[in-house]
Short mmCIF file of N, CA and C in Angstrom, two decimals:
data_model
loop_
_atom_site.label_atom_id
_atom_site.label_comp_id
_atom_site.label_asym_id
_atom_site.label_seq_id
_atom_site.Cartn_x
_atom_site.Cartn_y
_atom_site.Cartn_z
N MET A 1 -3.78 24.94 -17.25
CA MET A 1 -4.26 24.15 -16.23
C MET A 1 -4.73 24.36 -15.02
N LEU A 2 -4.28 24.78 -14.63
CA LEU A 2 -5.11 24.90 -13.00
C LEU A 2 -6.41 24.67 -13.18
N SER A 3 -6.92 24.90 -14.35
CA SER A 3 -8.19 25.42 -14.36
C SER A 3 -8.45 23.61 -14.32
N ARG A 4 -7.63 22.39 -14.49
CA ARG A 4 -7.84 21.21 -14.59
C ARG A 4 -7.69 20.37 -12.61
N TYR A 5 -7.14 21.48 -12.08
CA TYR A 5 -6.50 21.36 -11.40
C TYR A 5 -7.69 21.14 -9.61
N PRO A 6 -7.61 19.75 -9.21
CA PRO A 6 -6.03 18.94 -8.50
C PRO A 6 -6.27 18.27 -9.30
N PHE A 7 -7.04 17.64 -10.63
CA PHE A 7 -6.24 16.33 -11.60
C PHE A 7 -7.15 15.72 -11.55
N ILE A 8 -7.40 15.25 -10.08
CA ILE A 8 -8.51 13.64 -9.84
C ILE A 8 -10.00 14.56 -9.30
N SER A 9 -11.07 13.55 -9.55
CA SER A 9 -12.04 13.97 -9.48
C SER A 9 -12.65 14.06 -8.02
N LEU A 10 -14.03 14.07 -7.54
CA LEU A 10 -13.93 14.39 -5.52
C LEU A 10 -14.39 12.39 -5.87
N PRO A 11 -14.80 12.48 -6.34
CA PRO A 11 -14.72 10.41 -6.09
C PRO A 11 -13.61 9.69 -5.39
N ILE A 12 -12.34 10.20 -6.41
CA ILE A 12 -11.23 9.77 -6.21
C ILE A 12 -10.74 10.76 -4.86
N ALA A 13 -9.94 11.23 -5.88
CA ALA A 13 -10.44 12.30 -3.43
C ALA A 13 -10.58 11.88 -2.73
N LEU A 14 -11.83 11.32 -2.51
CA LEU A 14 -12.81 10.52 -1.05
C LEU A 14 -11.63 9.72 -0.99
N LEU A 15 -11.32 8.48 -2.07
CA LEU A 15 -11.31 7.64 -2.19
C LEU A 15 -9.31 7.76 -1.26
N VAL A 16 -8.89 8.47 -1.95
CA VAL A 16 -7.40 8.37 -1.42
C VAL A 16 -7.85 9.58 -0.15
N LEU A 17 -8.20 9.94 0.66
CA LEU A 17 -8.18 9.88 2.21
C LEU A 17 -8.76 9.33 3.20
N ARG A 18 -9.80 8.71 2.05
CA ARG A 18 -10.38 7.65 2.20
C ARG A 18 -8.39 6.40 3.51
N VAL A 19 -8.44 5.98 2.14
CA VAL A 19 -6.96 4.75 1.83
C VAL A 19 -6.11 5.68 2.73
N ALA A 20 -6.22 6.27 2.65
CA ALA A 20 -5.11 7.14 3.17
C ALA A 20 -5.15 7.16 5.11
N THR A 21 -6.10 8.67 5.10
CA THR A 21 -6.10 8.05 6.64
C THR A 21 -5.89 6.49 7.07
N ALA A 22 -6.74 5.74 6.49
CA ALA A 22 -6.57 3.90 7.54
C ALA A 22 -5.77 4.25 7.37
N GLY A 23 -4.35 4.01 7.00
CA GLY A 23 -3.11 3.32 6.36
C GLY A 23 -2.68 4.38 7.48
N PHE A 24 -3.34 5.77 7.82
CA PHE A 24 -2.25 6.49 9.08
C PHE A 24 -2.30 5.78 10.68
N PHE A 25 -3.53 6.17 10.77
CA PHE A 25 -4.56 4.58 11.75
C PHE A 25 -3.29 3.19 12.60
N MET A 26 -3.80 3.12 11.01
CA MET A 26 -2.54 1.09 10.46
C MET A 26 -1.41 1.46 11.39
N ALA A 27 -0.44 2.21 10.47
CA ALA A 27 0.89 2.21 10.68
C ALA A 27 1.55 2.78 12.37
N HIS A 28 0.58 3.67 13.05
CA HIS A 28 0.24 3.55 14.69
C HIS A 28 0.25 1.85 15.45
N ALA A 29 -0.39 1.52 14.79
CA ALA A 29 -0.51 0.58 15.27
C ALA A 29 0.21 -0.87 15.10
N VAL A 30 0.66 -0.59 13.57
CA VAL A 30 1.73 -1.86 13.50
C VAL A 30 3.07 -1.50 13.51
N GLY A 31 3.31 -0.15 14.36
CA GLY A 31 4.51 0.26 14.84
C GLY A 31 4.25 0.09 15.61
N ARG A 32 3.17 0.38 16.91
CA ARG A 32 3.10 0.12 18.59
C ARG A 32 3.27 -1.38 18.18
N ILE A 33 3.11 -2.82 17.54
CA ILE A 33 3.35 -4.14 17.43
C ILE A 33 4.67 -4.04 17.23
N LEU A 34 5.31 -3.44 16.00
CA LEU A 34 6.96 -3.82 15.77
C LEU A 34 7.79 -3.49 16.83
N ALA A 35 7.33 -2.06 17.26
CA ALA A 35 8.43 -1.93 17.92
C ALA A 35 8.60 -2.37 19.87
N GLY A 36 7.83 -2.94 19.84
CA GLY A 36 6.98 -3.68 20.87
C GLY A 36 6.71 -2.45 22.25
N THR A 37 5.50 -1.91 21.45
CA THR A 37 5.80 -0.28 22.89
C THR A 37 3.88 -1.16 23.90
N ILE A 38 3.64 -2.07 23.56
CA ILE A 38 2.25 -2.12 24.24
C ILE A 38 2.59 -1.67 25.23
N PRO A 39 3.76 -3.42 25.98
CA PRO A 39 3.59 -3.01 27.98
C PRO A 39 4.06 -1.37 27.80
N THR A 40 4.94 -0.54 27.72
CA THR A 40 4.98 0.71 28.12
C THR A 40 4.06 1.79 28.02
N PHE A 41 2.96 2.11 26.80
CA PHE A 41 2.17 2.96 26.26
C PHE A 41 1.39 2.20 27.27
N GLY A 42 0.65 0.34 27.92
CA GLY A 42 0.32 -0.18 29.17
C GLY A 42 0.13 0.17 29.90
N ALA A 43 1.18 0.32 30.37
CA ALA A 43 1.83 1.56 31.90
C ALA A 43 1.07 2.66 32.09
N PHE A 44 1.61 2.80 30.59
CA PHE A 44 1.08 4.56 31.20
C PHE A 44 -0.47 3.95 30.62
N MET A 45 -1.29 4.13 31.16
CA MET A 45 -2.34 3.79 30.68
C MET A 45 -3.39 3.53 32.44
N GLU A 46 -2.35 2.62 33.05
CA GLU A 46 -2.69 2.63 34.47
C GLU A 46 -2.30 4.16 34.83
N SER A 47 -0.80 4.88 34.45
CA SER A 47 -0.67 5.63 35.48
C SER A 47 -1.54 6.57 35.16
N ARG A 48 -3.32 6.29 34.41
CA ARG A 48 -3.99 7.99 34.07
C ARG A 48 -5.16 7.14 34.75
N GLY A 49 -4.71 5.72 35.15
CA GLY A 49 -6.42 5.21 36.16
C GLY A 49 -6.87 4.49 35.34
N PHE A 50 -6.64 3.84 33.94
CA PHE A 50 -7.00 3.07 33.50
C PHE A 50 -6.85 1.92 33.90
N PRO A 51 -7.60 0.39 34.15
CA PRO A 51 -6.96 -1.45 34.89
C PRO A 51 -6.48 -1.43 33.36
N SER A 52 -5.60 -2.46 33.61
CA SER A 52 -5.67 -3.44 32.70
C SER A 52 -5.28 -2.90 31.25
N GLY A 53 -3.71 -2.40 31.47
CA GLY A 53 -3.68 -1.89 30.53
C GLY A 53 -3.30 -1.71 29.30
N GLU A 54 -2.49 -3.15 29.25
CA GLU A 54 -2.69 -3.96 27.96
C GLU A 54 -3.27 -4.25 27.57
N ALA A 55 -4.85 -4.43 27.80
CA ALA A 55 -5.97 -4.98 27.31
C ALA A 55 -6.07 -3.45 27.04
N TRP A 56 -5.49 -2.69 27.21
CA TRP A 56 -6.88 -1.64 26.45
C TRP A 56 -6.09 -0.98 25.91
N VAL A 57 -5.18 -1.04 25.69
CA VAL A 57 -3.85 -0.71 24.57
C VAL A 57 -4.27 -1.79 23.08
N TRP A 58 -3.71 -2.77 23.53
CA TRP A 58 -5.06 -4.28 22.37
C TRP A 58 -6.09 -3.61 21.84
N ALA A 59 -7.03 -3.36 23.14
CA ALA A 59 -8.46 -3.14 21.65
C ALA A 59 -7.75 -1.55 21.11
N ILE A 60 -7.28 -0.20 21.21
CA ILE A 60 -6.66 0.39 20.26
C ILE A 60 -6.33 -0.65 19.29
N THR A 61 -4.79 -0.23 19.73
CA THR A 61 -4.48 -1.51 18.60
C THR A 61 -5.10 -1.75 17.54
N GLY A 62 -5.81 -3.33 18.18
CA GLY A 62 -7.33 -3.71 17.47
C GLY A 62 -8.19 -3.66 16.90
N THR A 63 -8.93 -1.88 17.68
CA THR A 63 -9.26 -0.94 16.56
C THR A 63 -9.02 -0.43 15.91
N GLU A 64 -7.54 0.13 16.03
CA GLU A 64 -6.85 1.13 14.68
C GLU A 64 -6.69 -0.22 13.46
N LEU A 65 -6.61 -1.39 13.49
CA LEU A 65 -5.81 -2.58 11.71
C LEU A 65 -7.46 -2.71 11.61
N LEU A 66 -8.31 -2.91 12.41
CA LEU A 66 -9.46 -3.27 12.60
C LEU A 66 -10.81 -2.34 11.08
N CYS A 67 -10.53 -1.58 11.93
CA CYS A 67 -11.84 -0.24 11.32
C CYS A 67 -9.88 0.36 10.05
N GLY A 68 -8.82 0.30 10.27
CA GLY A 68 -8.98 1.42 8.95
C GLY A 68 -8.98 -0.29 7.70
N LEU A 69 -8.68 -1.20 7.86
CA LEU A 69 -8.81 -2.44 6.73
C LEU A 69 -10.29 -2.18 6.77
N LEU A 70 -11.34 -2.40 7.46
CA LEU A 70 -12.77 -1.39 7.12
C LEU A 70 -13.27 -0.75 5.77
N LEU A 71 -12.37 0.53 6.76
CA LEU A 71 -11.79 1.85 5.87
C LEU A 71 -11.61 1.28 3.69
N ILE A 72 -10.65 0.88 4.01
CA ILE A 72 -10.12 0.83 2.87
C ILE A 72 -10.65 -0.63 2.22
N ALA A 73 -11.61 -1.73 2.68
CA ALA A 73 -12.72 -1.95 1.66
C ALA A 73 -13.79 -1.35 1.50
N ASN A 74 -14.23 0.45 1.80
CA ASN A 74 -15.45 0.74 1.74
C ASN A 74 -16.35 -0.26 2.46
N ARG A 75 -16.40 -0.58 3.66
CA ARG A 75 -16.99 -1.17 4.40
C ARG A 75 -17.94 -1.13 5.78
N TYR A 76 -18.59 -0.24 5.64
CA TYR A 76 -19.56 -0.12 7.33
C TYR A 76 -18.55 0.68 7.29
N THR A 77 -18.38 2.15 5.73
CA THR A 77 -17.09 3.35 6.13
C THR A 77 -18.53 4.27 7.49
N ARG A 78 -19.68 4.86 7.55
CA ARG A 78 -19.59 5.34 8.38
C ARG A 78 -19.15 4.58 9.80
N TRP A 79 -19.92 4.12 10.17
CA TRP A 79 -19.53 2.71 11.41
C TRP A 79 -18.03 2.85 11.82
N ALA A 80 -17.01 2.69 10.94
CA ALA A 80 -15.46 2.00 11.43
C ALA A 80 -14.98 3.90 12.20
N THR A 81 -15.30 4.52 11.48
CA THR A 81 -15.52 6.51 11.83
C THR A 81 -15.31 5.78 13.28
N ILE A 82 -16.43 5.54 13.71
CA ILE A 82 -16.66 6.95 15.16
C ILE A 82 -15.98 5.74 16.45
N PRO A 83 -15.86 4.68 16.19
CA PRO A 83 -14.69 4.07 17.30
C PRO A 83 -13.13 5.17 16.61
N LEU A 84 -12.51 5.29 15.72
CA LEU A 84 -11.48 6.40 15.55
C LEU A 84 -10.94 6.87 16.12
N LEU A 85 -12.55 8.26 15.54
CA LEU A 85 -12.60 8.96 16.93
C LEU A 85 -12.45 9.56 18.07
N ALA A 86 -13.47 7.78 18.48
CA ALA A 86 -12.61 7.51 20.39
C ALA A 86 -11.14 7.66 20.06
N VAL A 87 -10.74 6.63 19.57
CA VAL A 87 -9.41 7.05 19.74
C VAL A 87 -8.41 8.27 19.65
N ALA A 88 -9.18 8.62 18.84
CA ALA A 88 -8.27 10.12 18.82
C ALA A 88 -9.16 10.86 19.47
N VAL A 89 -10.21 11.70 19.52
CA VAL A 89 -10.65 12.24 20.78
C VAL A 89 -9.73 11.85 21.92
N GLY A 90 -9.91 10.26 22.38
CA GLY A 90 -8.84 9.50 23.52
C GLY A 90 -7.76 10.22 23.83
N GLY A 91 -6.78 9.81 22.20
CA GLY A 91 -5.25 10.40 22.27
C GLY A 91 -4.89 11.76 22.37
N ILE A 92 -6.24 12.91 22.67
CA ILE A 92 -5.83 14.21 22.84
C ILE A 92 -5.94 14.47 24.60
N ILE A 93 -7.73 14.13 24.55
CA ILE A 93 -6.73 14.08 26.14
C ILE A 93 -6.70 13.53 26.59
N LEU A 94 -5.74 11.65 27.00
CA LEU A 94 -4.74 11.32 28.04
C LEU A 94 -3.99 12.31 26.83
N ILE A 95 -2.98 12.75 26.39
CA ILE A 95 -1.36 13.08 25.78
C ILE A 95 -0.96 13.68 24.83
N HIS A 96 -1.75 15.19 23.60
CA HIS A 96 -1.84 15.32 23.43
C HIS A 96 -1.74 17.29 23.42
N ALA A 97 -3.18 16.88 24.19
CA ALA A 97 -3.95 18.49 24.53
C ALA A 97 -2.34 19.53 24.71
N GLN A 98 -2.37 18.80 26.89
CA GLN A 98 -1.00 18.91 27.41
C GLN A 98 -0.07 19.05 26.89
N LEU A 99 0.93 18.66 25.78
CA LEU A 99 1.78 18.81 24.66
C LEU A 99 1.27 20.40 24.12
N GLY A 100 0.17 20.72 23.84
CA GLY A 100 -0.19 21.89 23.23
C GLY A 100 -0.45 21.83 21.77
N TRP A 101 -0.68 22.77 20.65
CA TRP A 101 -1.83 22.26 19.77
C TRP A 101 0.00 22.05 18.70
N PHE A 102 0.81 22.58 18.51
CA PHE A 102 1.54 21.89 16.99
C PHE A 102 2.51 20.70 17.50
N VAL A 103 2.56 19.37 16.83
CA VAL A 103 3.50 18.27 16.61
C VAL A 103 5.05 18.97 16.30
N GLY A 104 4.74 18.94 14.77
CA GLY A 104 6.47 19.40 15.27
C GLY A 104 6.85 20.18 14.77
N GLU A 105 7.71 21.42 14.06
CA GLU A 105 8.19 22.86 14.28
C GLU A 105 8.03 23.99 15.46
N LEU A 106 7.24 24.28 15.94
CA LEU A 106 6.21 25.41 17.00
C LEU A 106 6.48 24.13 18.18
N GLY A 107 6.89 22.78 18.21
CA GLY A 107 6.27 21.90 19.40
C GLY A 107 6.52 20.34 19.14
N THR A 108 5.83 19.78 19.95
CA THR A 108 5.88 18.25 20.18
C THR A 108 4.70 17.82 21.00
N GLY A 109 4.56 17.13 19.99
CA GLY A 109 3.25 15.84 20.64
C GLY A 109 1.68 16.57 20.73
N GLY A 110 2.03 17.81 19.77
CA GLY A 110 0.57 18.24 20.68
C GLY A 110 -0.46 18.16 19.29
N ALA A 111 -2.04 18.66 19.27
CA ALA A 111 -2.68 17.78 18.75
C ALA A 111 -3.15 17.92 17.46
N GLU A 112 -2.84 18.67 17.49
CA GLU A 112 -2.75 19.39 15.22
C GLU A 112 -3.38 18.43 14.56
N TYR A 113 -2.09 17.12 14.93
CA TYR A 113 -1.93 15.54 13.77
C TYR A 113 -3.74 14.74 13.86
N SER A 114 -3.68 15.15 15.09
CA SER A 114 -5.03 13.76 16.10
C SER A 114 -6.26 14.88 15.25
N VAL A 115 -5.94 16.26 15.43
CA VAL A 115 -7.66 16.76 15.12
C VAL A 115 -7.26 16.82 13.49
N ALA A 116 -6.48 16.84 13.13
CA ALA A 116 -6.53 17.15 11.41
C ALA A 116 -7.32 15.36 10.94
N LEU A 117 -6.89 14.69 11.87
CA LEU A 117 -7.49 13.25 11.45
C LEU A 117 -8.82 12.93 11.19
N ILE A 118 -8.84 14.04 12.97
CA ILE A 118 -10.66 14.28 13.01
C ILE A 118 -11.86 14.63 12.05
N VAL A 119 -11.07 15.57 11.44
CA VAL A 119 -11.42 15.99 10.32
C VAL A 119 -11.60 14.82 8.50
N CYS A 120 -10.67 14.22 8.87
CA CYS A 120 -10.74 13.53 7.76
C CYS A 120 -11.52 11.80 8.56
N LEU A 121 -12.21 11.33 9.58
CA LEU A 121 -13.02 10.56 9.37
C LEU A 121 -14.17 11.17 9.88
N LEU A 122 -14.94 12.35 10.16
CA LEU A 122 -15.52 13.75 10.04
C LEU A 122 -15.89 13.91 8.05
N VAL A 123 -15.11 14.35 7.65
CA VAL A 123 -15.79 14.25 5.84
C VAL A 123 -15.61 12.71 4.86
N ILE A 124 -14.91 11.85 6.14
CA ILE A 124 -15.44 9.72 5.02
C ILE A 124 -16.61 9.50 5.85
N ALA A 125 -17.27 9.67 7.21
CA ALA A 125 -18.03 8.82 7.39
C ALA A 125 -18.99 10.43 6.71
N ALA A 126 -19.24 12.04 6.57
CA ALA A 126 -20.25 12.16 5.54
C ALA A 126 -20.56 12.00 4.32
N ALA A 127 -19.21 12.63 3.29
CA ALA A 127 -19.40 11.43 2.12
C ALA A 127 -19.84 9.84 1.86
N ASP A 128 -19.86 9.20 3.03
CA ASP A 128 -19.92 7.79 2.89
C ASP A 128 -21.62 7.84 3.18
N ARG A 129 -22.28 8.77 4.29
CA ARG A 129 -23.15 8.94 4.22
C ARG A 129 -23.94 9.32 2.62
N ASP A 130 -23.34 10.44 2.10
CA ASP A 130 -24.03 11.29 0.90
C ASP A 130 -23.85 10.30 -0.37
N ARG A 131 -23.25 8.99 -0.01
CA ARG A 131 -23.00 7.88 -1.22
C ARG A 131 -24.06 6.84 -0.60
N GLN A 132 -24.64 6.82 0.23
CA GLN A 132 -25.46 6.10 0.52
C GLN A 132 -27.16 6.44 0.92
N ALA A 133 -27.16 7.89 0.60
CA ALA A 133 -28.60 8.57 0.07
C ALA A 133 -28.48 8.81 -1.28
N GLY A 134 -26.48 8.18 -2.07
CA GLY A 134 -26.95 8.27 -3.94
C GLY A 134 -26.79 9.82 -3.89
N ALA A 135 -26.38 10.68 -3.02
CA ALA A 135 -25.44 12.30 -3.40
C ALA A 135 -25.07 12.04 -4.66
N LEU A 136 -24.02 10.95 -4.00
CA LEU A 136 -22.41 10.71 -4.98
C LEU A 136 -22.39 10.34 -5.64
#
């Protein structure tokens, strides 16, 4: 039984990773919109020196939605990972690094989730590069 684990092929696993990662980013964007927290997040951005904080937050939100859709559609995949990498790294710099490493149990709001997203994005980009080169 274990010889067949994980029961899916590499191409299917990469599809799951790509769609799930897109969903993680898009969930943040949709949640931000539905919860009405864009003005609060905008004020936070301004407190960190960003002019027009709400415009920055809308840009982040739009990036998460658009690039997430591109990942799901498997279009411009490698290019879509670049702005999402910027969002994840920016989140670490502005928010998560000062809260430590752990997200839950041993800490609150740390960087580990963002680092996991970065690793996912790098694997997605590498798989797309290899797919384009005919290696996958």
